[in-house]
PDB file of C-alpha atoms in Angstrom:
ATOM      1  CA  MET B   1      40.334  11.480  16.631  1.00 96.00           C
ATOM      2  CA  LYS B   2      39.114   9.118  19.357  1.00 97.00           C
ATOM      3  CA  LEU B   3      36.188   9.476  21.768  1.00 97.00           C
ATOM      4  CA  TYR B   4      35.786   7.884  25.187  1.00 97.00           C
ATOM      5  CA  PRO B   5      32.702   7.924  27.452  1.00 98.00           C
ATOM      6  CA  ILE B   6      33.654   9.034  30.962  1.00 98.00           C
ATOM      7  CA  ASN B   7      31.215   8.015  33.691  1.00 98.00           C
ATOM      8  CA  THR B   8      31.722  10.240  36.730  1.00 98.00           C
ATOM      9  CA  GLY B   9      28.993   8.655  38.872  1.00 97.00           C
ATOM     10  CA  HIS B  10      25.244   8.654  39.431  1.00 98.00           C
ATOM     11  CA  PHE B  11      23.065  10.942  41.491  1.00 98.00           C
ATOM     12  CA  LYS B  12      19.389  11.432  42.264  1.00 98.00           C
ATOM     13  CA  LEU B  13      17.058  14.320  41.501  1.00 98.00           C
ATOM     14  CA  ASP B  14      13.356  14.851  42.060  1.00 97.00           C
ATOM     15  CA  GLY B  15      11.365  13.314  39.231  1.00 97.00           C
ATOM     16  CA  GLY B  16       8.911  16.190  39.082  1.00 97.00           C
ATOM     17  CA  ALA B  17      11.747  18.701  38.772  1.00 97.00           C
ATOM     18  CA  MET B  18      13.251  16.701  35.935  1.00 98.00           C
ATOM     19  CA  PHE B  19      10.017  16.534  33.941  1.00 98.00           C
ATOM     20  CA  GLY B  20       8.260  19.800  34.732  1.00 97.00           C
ATOM     21  CA  VAL B  21       4.549  19.785  33.953  1.00 96.00           C
ATOM     22  CA  VAL B  22       4.499  16.220  32.580  1.00 97.00           C
ATOM     23  CA  PRO B  23       2.481  14.007  34.981  1.00 96.00           C
ATOM     24  CA  LYS B  24       4.301  11.353  36.941  1.00 97.00           C
ATOM     25  CA  VAL B  25       2.016   8.653  35.553  1.00 96.00           C
ATOM     26  CA  LEU B  26       3.686   9.327  32.178  1.00 95.00           C
ATOM     27  CA  TRP B  27       7.345   9.988  33.025  1.00 96.00           C
ATOM     28  CA  GLN B  28       7.703   7.172  35.545  1.00 95.00           C
ATOM     29  CA  ARG B  29       7.334   4.631  32.751  1.00 91.00           C
ATOM     30  CA  ALA B  30      10.809   5.533  31.539  1.00 90.00           C
ATOM     31  CA  ASN B  31      12.351   6.752  34.801  1.00 94.00           C
ATOM     32  CA  PRO B  32      10.773   5.060  37.813  1.00 95.00           C
ATOM     33  CA  ALA B  33      11.094   7.005  41.066  1.00 96.00           C
ATOM     34  CA  ASP B  34      11.935   5.711  44.525  1.00 96.00           C
ATOM     35  CA  GLU B  35       9.770   6.199  47.636  1.00 96.00           C
ATOM     36  CA  ASN B  36      10.987   9.818  47.883  1.00 96.00           C
ATOM     37  CA  ASN B  37      10.069  10.599  44.265  1.00 97.00           C
ATOM     38  CA  LEU B  38      13.767  10.651  43.340  1.00 98.00           C
ATOM     39  CA  CYS B  39      15.077   9.272  40.046  1.00 98.00           C
ATOM     40  CA  THR B  40      18.602   8.098  39.286  1.00 98.00           C
ATOM     41  CA  TRP B  41      20.604  10.028  36.679  1.00 98.00           C
ATOM     42  CA  ALA B  42      24.049   9.630  35.185  1.00 98.00           C
ATOM     43  CA  MET B  43      26.759  12.286  35.076  1.00 98.00           C
ATOM     44  CA  ARG B  44      28.377  11.180  31.829  1.00 98.00           C
ATOM     45  CA  SER B  45      31.249  13.181  30.374  1.00 98.00           C
ATOM     46  CA  LEU B  46      33.038  12.731  27.050  1.00 98.00           C
ATOM     47  CA  LEU B  47      36.782  12.618  26.388  1.00 98.00           C
ATOM     48  CA  VAL B  48      38.096  13.714  22.987  1.00 98.00           C
ATOM     49  CA  GLU B  49      41.631  12.721  21.964  1.00 98.00           C
ATOM     50  CA  ASP B  50      43.229  14.128  18.831  1.00 97.00           C
ATOM     51  CA  GLY B  51      46.977  14.468  18.551  1.00 96.00           C
ATOM     52  CA  ASP B  52      48.249  16.536  21.462  1.00 97.00           C
ATOM     53  CA  MET B  53      44.718  17.573  22.481  1.00 98.00           C
ATOM     54  CA  LEU B  54      42.943  15.643  25.225  1.00 98.00           C
ATOM     55  CA  MET B  55      39.685  17.479  25.907  1.00 98.00           C
ATOM     56  CA  LEU B  56      37.191  16.548  28.601  1.00 98.00           C
ATOM     57  CA  ILE B  57      33.620  17.755  28.110  1.00 98.00           C
ATOM     58  CA  ASP B  58      32.152  18.492  31.568  1.00 98.00           C
ATOM     59  CA  THR B  59      33.496  17.020  34.795  1.00 98.00           C
ATOM     60  CA  GLY B  60      30.613  15.859  36.995  1.00 98.00           C
ATOM     61  CA  ILE B  61      29.894  17.080  40.508  1.00 97.00           C
ATOM     62  CA  GLY B  62      33.336  16.482  42.036  1.00 96.00           C
ATOM     63  CA  ASP B  63      33.997  15.498  45.635  1.00 92.00           C
ATOM     64  CA  LYS B  64      35.098  18.663  47.434  1.00 94.00           C
ATOM     65  CA  GLN B  65      31.720  19.604  48.886  1.00 93.00           C
ATOM     66  CA  SER B  66      30.798  18.611  52.412  1.00 92.00           C
ATOM     67  CA  GLU B  67      29.348  15.191  53.124  1.00 92.00           C
ATOM     68  CA  LYS B  68      26.087  16.865  54.106  1.00 94.00           C
ATOM     69  CA  PHE B  69      25.886  18.805  50.841  1.00 94.00           C
ATOM     70  CA  LEU B  70      26.643  15.776  48.673  1.00 93.00           C
ATOM     71  CA  SER B  71      24.067  13.732  50.604  1.00 94.00           C
ATOM     72  CA  TYR B  72      21.334  15.911  49.071  1.00 94.00           C
ATOM     73  CA  TYR B  73      22.197  14.331  45.712  1.00 97.00           C
ATOM     74  CA  TYR B  74      22.490  10.708  46.852  1.00 96.00           C
ATOM     75  CA  LEU B  75      25.696   9.979  44.970  1.00 96.00           C
ATOM     76  CA  HIS B  76      25.958   6.265  44.249  1.00 96.00           C
ATOM     77  CA  GLY B  77      27.531   3.677  41.999  1.00 93.00           C
ATOM     78  CA  GLU B  78      31.092   2.542  41.400  1.00 92.00           C
ATOM     79  CA  ASP B  79      32.026   5.070  38.714  1.00 95.00           C
ATOM     80  CA  SER B  80      34.170   8.130  39.293  1.00 96.00           C
ATOM     81  CA  LEU B  81      36.010  10.607  37.102  1.00 98.00           C
ATOM     82  CA  ASP B  82      39.440   9.303  38.139  1.00 97.00           C
ATOM     83  CA  LEU B  83      38.539   5.647  37.640  1.00 97.00           C
ATOM     84  CA  SER B  84      36.974   6.306  34.252  1.00 98.00           C
ATOM     85  CA  LEU B  85      39.991   8.264  33.006  1.00 98.00           C
ATOM     86  CA  ALA B  86      42.333   5.558  34.295  1.00 98.00           C
ATOM     87  CA  ARG B  87      40.348   2.926  32.421  1.00 96.00           C
ATOM     88  CA  TYR B  88      41.710   4.449  29.203  1.00 97.00           C
ATOM     89  CA  GLY B  89      45.191   5.079  30.560  1.00 97.00           C
ATOM     90  CA  PHE B  90      44.772   8.765  31.414  1.00 98.00           C
ATOM     91  CA  GLY B  91      44.969  10.936  34.515  1.00 98.00           C
ATOM     92  CA  LYS B  92      43.813  14.455  35.263  1.00 98.00           C
ATOM     93  CA  GLU B  93      47.282  15.834  34.550  1.00 98.00           C
ATOM     94  CA  ASP B  94      46.965  14.603  30.938  1.00 98.00           C
ATOM     95  CA  ILE B  95      43.900  16.735  30.170  1.00 98.00           C
ATOM     96  CA  THR B  96      44.762  19.730  27.972  1.00 98.00           C
ATOM     97  CA  ASP B  97      41.292  21.271  27.736  1.00 98.00           C
ATOM     98  CA  VAL B  98      38.097  21.159  29.797  1.00 98.00           C
ATOM     99  CA  PHE B  99      35.061  22.229  27.783  1.00 98.00           C
ATOM    100  CA  LEU B 100      32.187  23.287  30.043  1.00 98.00           C
ATOM    101  CA  THR B 101      28.712  23.145  28.557  1.00 98.00           C
ATOM    102  CA  HIS B 102      27.576  25.310  31.480  1.00 98.00           C
ATOM    103  CA  LEU B 103      28.485  25.972  35.087  1.00 98.00           C
ATOM    104  CA  HIS B 104      25.791  24.149  37.046  1.00 98.00           C
ATOM    105  CA  LEU B 105      27.358  22.135  39.859  1.00 98.00           C
ATOM    106  CA  ASP B 106      26.830  18.701  38.288  1.00 98.00           C
ATOM    107  CA  HIS B 107      28.656  19.815  35.146  1.00 98.00           C
ATOM    108  CA  CYS B 108      31.641  21.736  36.499  1.00 98.00           C
ATOM    109  CA  GLY B 109      32.100  20.706  40.141  1.00 98.00           C
ATOM    110  CA  GLY B 110      34.967  18.389  39.255  1.00 98.00           C
ATOM    111  CA  CYS B 111      37.047  21.245  37.821  1.00 98.00           C
ATOM    112  CA  ILE B 112      38.228  22.389  41.242  1.00 98.00           C
ATOM    113  CA  ALA B 113      39.566  20.370  44.170  1.00 96.00           C
ATOM    114  CA  TYR B 114      41.167  20.940  47.548  1.00 94.00           C
ATOM    115  CA  ASP B 115      44.925  20.711  47.938  1.00 91.00           C
ATOM    116  CA  PRO B 116      46.200  17.968  50.296  1.00 87.00           C
ATOM    117  CA  SER B 117      45.774  20.263  53.314  1.00 85.00           C
ATOM    118  CA  ARG B 118      42.133  20.905  52.347  1.00 85.00           C
ATOM    119  CA  GLU B 119      42.769  24.588  52.971  1.00 85.00           C
ATOM    120  CA  HIS B 120      43.118  25.853  49.403  1.00 92.00           C
ATOM    121  CA  LEU B 121      41.104  25.297  46.242  1.00 96.00           C
ATOM    122  CA  ILE B 122      43.172  24.394  43.199  1.00 96.00           C
ATOM    123  CA  PRO B 123      42.469  23.264  39.616  1.00 97.00           C
ATOM    124  CA  ALA B 124      41.841  19.518  39.488  1.00 98.00           C
ATOM    125  CA  PHE B 125      43.354  19.599  35.977  1.00 98.00           C
ATOM    126  CA  PRO B 126      46.676  21.401  36.442  1.00 97.00           C
ATOM    127  CA  ASN B 127      47.622  21.508  32.763  1.00 98.00           C
ATOM    128  CA  ALA B 128      44.222  22.260  31.229  1.00 98.00           C
ATOM    129  CA  THR B 129      42.547  25.323  29.817  1.00 98.00           C
ATOM    130  CA  PHE B 130      38.956  25.734  31.050  1.00 98.00           C
ATOM    131  CA  TRP B 131      36.584  26.859  28.279  1.00 98.00           C
ATOM    132  CA  SER B 132      33.340  28.757  28.898  1.00 98.00           C
ATOM    133  CA  ASN B 133      31.807  31.832  27.262  1.00 98.00           C
ATOM    134  CA  GLU B 134      31.529  35.339  28.605  1.00 98.00           C
ATOM    135  CA  ALA B 135      27.731  35.558  28.536  1.00 98.00           C
ATOM    136  CA  HIS B 136      27.281  32.390  30.565  1.00 98.00           C
ATOM    137  CA  TRP B 137      30.158  33.222  32.909  1.00 98.00           C
ATOM    138  CA  ASN B 138      28.610  36.578  33.805  1.00 98.00           C
ATOM    139  CA  TRP B 139      25.201  34.918  34.195  1.00 98.00           C
ATOM    140  CA  ALA B 140      26.671  32.386  36.630  1.00 98.00           C
ATOM    141  CA  LEU B 141      28.467  35.000  38.732  1.00 97.00           C
ATOM    142  CA  ASP B 142      25.256  36.985  39.291  1.00 96.00           C
ATOM    143  CA  PRO B 143      22.675  34.184  39.411  1.00 95.00           C
ATOM    144  CA  ASN B 144      18.919  34.571  39.496  1.00 95.00           C
ATOM    145  CA  PRO B 145      17.058  33.060  42.479  1.00 93.00           C
ATOM    146  CA  ARG B 146      15.981  30.070  40.388  1.00 91.00           C
ATOM    147  CA  GLU B 147      19.545  28.970  39.637  1.00 95.00           C
ATOM    148  CA  GLY B 148      21.440  30.339  42.611  1.00 93.00           C
ATOM    149  CA  ALA B 149      21.861  26.970  44.317  1.00 94.00           C
ATOM    150  CA  SER B 150      23.366  25.472  41.143  1.00 96.00           C
ATOM    151  CA  PHE B 151      26.092  28.083  40.636  1.00 98.00           C
ATOM    152  CA  LEU B 152      28.622  27.658  43.436  1.00 97.00           C
ATOM    153  CA  LYS B 153      31.371  30.278  43.611  1.00 96.00           C
ATOM    154  CA  GLU B 154      33.913  27.679  44.798  1.00 96.00           C
ATOM    155  CA  ASN B 155      33.314  25.716  41.585  1.00 97.00           C
ATOM    156  CA  ILE B 156      33.678  28.734  39.341  1.00 97.00           C
ATOM    157  CA  LEU B 157      35.929  31.545  40.573  1.00 97.00           C
ATOM    158  CA  PRO B 158      39.112  29.470  41.070  1.00 97.00           C
ATOM    159  CA  MET B 159      39.168  28.724  37.328  1.00 97.00           C
ATOM    160  CA  GLN B 160      39.689  32.403  36.648  1.00 97.00           C
ATOM    161  CA  GLU B 161      41.887  33.079  39.654  1.00 96.00           C
ATOM    162  CA  CYS B 162      44.381  30.405  38.576  1.00 95.00           C
ATOM    163  CA  GLY B 163      44.684  31.937  35.094  1.00 96.00           C
ATOM    164  CA  GLN B 164      43.453  28.854  33.231  1.00 97.00           C
ATOM    165  CA  LEU B 165      40.068  30.207  32.057  1.00 98.00           C
ATOM    166  CA  LYS B 166      39.363  31.243  28.462  1.00 98.00           C
ATOM    167  CA  PHE B 167      36.150  32.302  26.737  1.00 98.00           C
ATOM    168  CA  LEU B 168      34.870  31.088  23.393  1.00 97.00           C
ATOM    169  CA  ALA B 169      33.251  33.759  21.244  1.00 95.00           C
ATOM    170  CA  GLU B 170      30.047  32.913  19.387  1.00 92.00           C
ATOM    171  CA  GLY B 171      30.953  30.968  16.258  1.00 92.00           C
ATOM    172  CA  GLU B 172      34.416  30.129  17.579  1.00 93.00           C
ATOM    173  CA  SER B 173      35.675  26.608  18.231  1.00 89.00           C
ATOM    174  CA  ILE B 174      38.807  25.016  19.616  1.00 91.00           C
ATOM    175  CA  HIS B 175      39.052  22.263  16.984  1.00 95.00           C
ATOM    176  CA  PRO B 176      38.277  22.221  13.245  1.00 95.00           C
ATOM    177  CA  ASP B 177      35.970  19.191  13.604  1.00 97.00           C
ATOM    178  CA  ILE B 178      34.057  20.530  16.609  1.00 98.00           C
ATOM    179  CA  ASP B 179      31.608  23.389  16.471  1.00 97.00           C
ATOM    180  CA  VAL B 180      29.346  24.748  19.197  1.00 98.00           C
ATOM    181  CA  LEU B 181      25.567  25.072  19.346  1.00 98.00           C
ATOM    182  CA  LEU B 182      24.426  27.800  21.732  1.00 98.00           C
ATOM    183  CA  VAL B 183      21.070  27.262  23.459  1.00 98.00           C
ATOM    184  CA  HIS B 184      19.452  29.505  26.056  1.00 98.00           C
ATOM    185  CA  GLY B 185      16.378  27.739  27.447  1.00 98.00           C
ATOM    186  CA  HIS B 186      17.944  25.721  30.256  1.00 98.00           C
ATOM    187  CA  THR B 187      20.363  28.496  31.189  1.00 98.00           C
ATOM    188  CA  GLU B 188      21.950  31.435  29.408  1.00 98.00           C
ATOM    189  CA  ALA B 189      24.357  30.441  26.603  1.00 98.00           C
ATOM    190  CA  GLN B 190      24.679  26.707  27.243  1.00 98.00           C
ATOM    191  CA  MET B 191      27.244  25.272  24.782  1.00 98.00           C
ATOM    192  CA  LEU B 192      26.635  21.938  23.033  1.00 98.00           C
ATOM    193  CA  PRO B 193      29.690  20.588  21.182  1.00 98.00           C
ATOM    194  CA  ARG B 194      28.950  18.989  17.818  1.00 98.00           C
ATOM    195  CA  ILE B 195      31.732  16.612  16.812  1.00 98.00           C
ATOM    196  CA  LYS B 196      32.448  15.263  13.335  1.00 97.00           C
ATOM    197  CA  ILE B 197      34.307  11.966  13.416  1.00 96.00           C
ATOM    198  CA  ASP B 198      34.717   9.173  10.868  1.00 93.00           C
ATOM    199  CA  GLY B 199      31.954  10.503   8.634  1.00 94.00           C
ATOM    200  CA  VAL B 200      29.323  10.851  11.367  1.00 96.00           C
ATOM    201  CA  THR B 201      28.273  13.619  13.752  1.00 98.00           C
ATOM    202  CA  VAL B 202      27.758  13.185  17.488  1.00 98.00           C
ATOM    203  CA  VAL B 203      26.268  15.955  19.609  1.00 98.00           C
ATOM    204  CA  PHE B 204      26.889  16.201  23.351  1.00 98.00           C
ATOM    205  CA  MET B 205      23.371  16.972  24.553  1.00 98.00           C
ATOM    206  CA  ALA B 206      24.076  18.280  28.087  1.00 98.00           C
ATOM    207  CA  ASP B 207      20.777  19.613  29.459  1.00 98.00           C
ATOM    208  CA  LEU B 208      18.925  20.356  26.229  1.00 98.00           C
ATOM    209  CA  ILE B 209      17.936  16.676  25.976  1.00 98.00           C
ATOM    210  CA  PRO B 210      19.341  15.000  29.098  1.00 98.00           C
ATOM    211  CA  SER B 211      17.815  11.555  28.443  1.00 98.00           C
ATOM    212  CA  THR B 212      15.784   9.620  25.896  1.00 98.00           C
ATOM    213  CA  ALA B 213      12.689  10.374  27.982  1.00 98.00           C
ATOM    214  CA  HIS B 214      13.174  14.108  27.261  1.00 98.00           C
ATOM    215  CA  ILE B 215      12.900  13.820  23.472  1.00 98.00           C
ATOM    216  CA  PRO B 216       9.147  14.680  23.201  1.00 98.00           C
ATOM    217  CA  LEU B 217       8.805  18.463  23.144  1.00 98.00           C
ATOM    218  CA  PRO B 218       6.682  18.939  26.310  1.00 97.00           C
ATOM    219  CA  TYR B 219       9.163  16.945  28.416  1.00 98.00           C
ATOM    220  CA  VAL B 220      11.094  19.941  29.736  1.00 98.00           C
ATOM    221  CA  MET B 221      12.857  20.151  33.070  1.00 98.00           C
ATOM    222  CA  GLY B 222      11.479  22.316  35.840  1.00 97.00           C
ATOM    223  CA  TYR B 223      15.036  23.628  36.248  1.00 97.00           C
ATOM    224  CA  ASP B 224      14.935  25.435  32.893  1.00 98.00           C
ATOM    225  CA  VAL B 225      14.796  29.208  33.189  1.00 97.00           C
ATOM    226  CA  ARG B 226      13.016  29.617  29.826  1.00 98.00           C
ATOM    227  CA  PRO B 227      10.982  26.437  29.267  1.00 98.00           C
ATOM    228  CA  LEU B 228       9.114  27.686  26.203  1.00 98.00           C
ATOM    229  CA  LEU B 229      12.427  28.569  24.590  1.00 98.00           C
ATOM    230  CA  THR B 230      13.721  25.101  25.421  1.00 98.00           C
ATOM    231  CA  ILE B 231      10.774  23.661  23.482  1.00 98.00           C
ATOM    232  CA  GLU B 232      11.642  25.837  20.469  1.00 98.00           C
ATOM    233  CA  GLU B 233      15.317  24.912  20.679  1.00 98.00           C
ATOM    234  CA  LYS B 234      14.515  21.210  20.970  1.00 98.00           C
ATOM    235  CA  ALA B 235      12.203  21.380  17.954  1.00 98.00           C
ATOM    236  CA  THR B 236      14.879  23.053  15.823  1.00 98.00           C
ATOM    237  CA  PHE B 237      17.594  20.700  16.970  1.00 98.00           C
ATOM    238  CA  LEU B 238      15.538  17.522  16.563  1.00 98.00           C
ATOM    239  CA  ARG B 239      14.659  18.517  13.007  1.00 98.00           C
ATOM    240  CA  GLN B 240      18.373  18.813  12.263  1.00 98.00           C
ATOM    241  CA  ALA B 241      19.110  15.555  14.066  1.00 98.00           C
ATOM    242  CA  VAL B 242      16.655  13.666  11.844  1.00 98.00           C
ATOM    243  CA  ASP B 243      17.716  15.363   8.612  1.00 98.00           C
ATOM    244  CA  ARG B 244      21.466  15.026   9.286  1.00 98.00           C
ATOM    245  CA  ASP B 245      21.491  11.628  11.042  1.00 98.00           C
ATOM    246  CA  TYR B 246      23.027  12.891  14.260  1.00 98.00           C
ATOM    247  CA  TYR B 247      24.031  10.629  17.105  1.00 98.00           C
ATOM    248  CA  LEU B 248      22.936  12.117  20.438  1.00 98.00           C
ATOM    249  CA  PHE B 249      25.343  11.586  23.354  1.00 98.00           C
ATOM    250  CA  LEU B 250      23.184  11.569  26.482  1.00 98.00           C
ATOM    251  CA  GLN B 251      24.793  13.067  29.569  1.00 98.00           C
ATOM    252  CA  HIS B 252      22.177  12.214  32.190  1.00 98.00           C
ATOM    253  CA  ASP B 253      20.362   9.143  30.886  1.00 98.00           C
ATOM    254  CA  PRO B 254      20.881   6.497  33.597  1.00 97.00           C
ATOM    255  CA  VAL B 255      21.105   3.648  31.072  1.00 96.00           C
ATOM    256  CA  ASN B 256      21.497   4.839  27.487  1.00 97.00           C
ATOM    257  CA  GLU B 257      24.730   6.395  26.202  1.00 98.00           C
ATOM    258  CA  ILE B 258      23.751   7.264  22.635  1.00 98.00           C
ATOM    259  CA  CYS B 259      20.532   7.447  20.656  1.00 98.00           C
ATOM    260  CA  THR B 260      19.156   8.443  17.291  1.00 98.00           C
ATOM    261  CA  VAL B 261      15.780   9.972  16.431  1.00 98.00           C
ATOM    262  CA  GLU B 262      13.242   9.709  13.621  1.00 98.00           C
ATOM    263  CA  ASP B 263      10.021  11.229  12.328  1.00 98.00           C
ATOM    264  CA  THR B 264       6.800   9.580  13.499  1.00 98.00           C
ATOM    265  CA  ALA B 265       3.106  10.425  13.389  1.00 97.00           C
ATOM    266  CA  LYS B 266       3.503  11.967  16.850  1.00 95.00           C
ATOM    267  CA  GLY B 267       6.537  14.051  15.894  1.00 97.00           C
ATOM    268  CA  VAL B 268      10.240  13.348  16.310  1.00 98.00           C
ATOM    269  CA  ARG B 269      10.742  10.392  18.611  1.00 98.00           C
ATOM    270  CA  LEU B 270      13.417   7.965  19.733  1.00 98.00           C
ATOM    271  CA  LYS B 271      14.617   5.701  16.925  1.00 98.00           C
ATOM    272  CA  GLU B 272      17.361   3.566  18.458  1.00 98.00           C
ATOM    273  CA  VAL B 273      19.492   3.392  21.590  1.00 97.00           C
ATOM    274  CA  LEU B 274      23.099   2.312  21.221  1.00 96.00           C
ATOM    275  CA  ARG B 275      26.095   1.443  23.331  1.00 95.00           C
ATOM    276  CA  PHE B 276      29.033   3.738  22.770  1.00 94.00           C
ATOM    277  CA  THR B 277      31.137   0.890  21.425  1.00 93.00           C
ATOM    278  CA  GLU B 278      28.510   0.172  18.780  1.00 92.00           C
ATOM    279  CA  VAL B 279      29.217   3.562  17.214  1.00 92.00           C
ATOM    280  CA  PHE B 280      32.768   4.497  18.149  1.00 87.00           C
ATOM    281  CA  GLU B 281      35.911   2.548  18.803  1.00 71.00           C
ATOM    282  CA  GLY B 282      37.789   3.664  21.930  1.00 51.00           C
TER     283      GLY B 282
END
């Protein structure tokens, strides 16, 4: 098995929304905001290659939305999904599976694209199976007012309409060395893949712990639908991460790709930040 970090670009979100009740005087030390209180975040996916399987975990925001819509997120940087795949010799047609942690627009928007006429929506990965779970799918199709703007029908429905969508049942996986942690604080039934490779375990953190700054328990995003549950889920996960020496793959951290955690007098805290190539060979 081989792993490759796939940088799909950077965007900006309100710092207060990303840190909830934590005061700006504290969170801005790690994530300084601009004059509009916006912080830069990565949209970092992960590519898993094993034999005939080439699985992409999340796809970034994509580029099919209107210029006005995308301007709300201040997309910037030189990275893109296509360029990052090409860096390792792959294209979208090579992807066999797209694993979606959840269906918020910055995680699944790249699944669907316009055809050359820009009249029809088609799968951006023509040969891939899209993996979600039924509980989250149903949640996304009938969104609550808090999440409605994050679940866009044009990102979601074409996956099913094209016949490429499959659901994972609880406890099911698509690879013997990858299992799935279900968490429900950020959104219903978010799936975190836990990958065993070369004697170590790396966990794709998605929006449970989007950056190193979100490791302390109170640092919970304002976007979470069940923030107290997020705190419980983080506490349980971080205990496992310390005890089992997990590597945490950080999807939204603007700088850090991977980190580890350790026990301290203040609770579980950041131990070390690492470049991907320090842990895994591409």
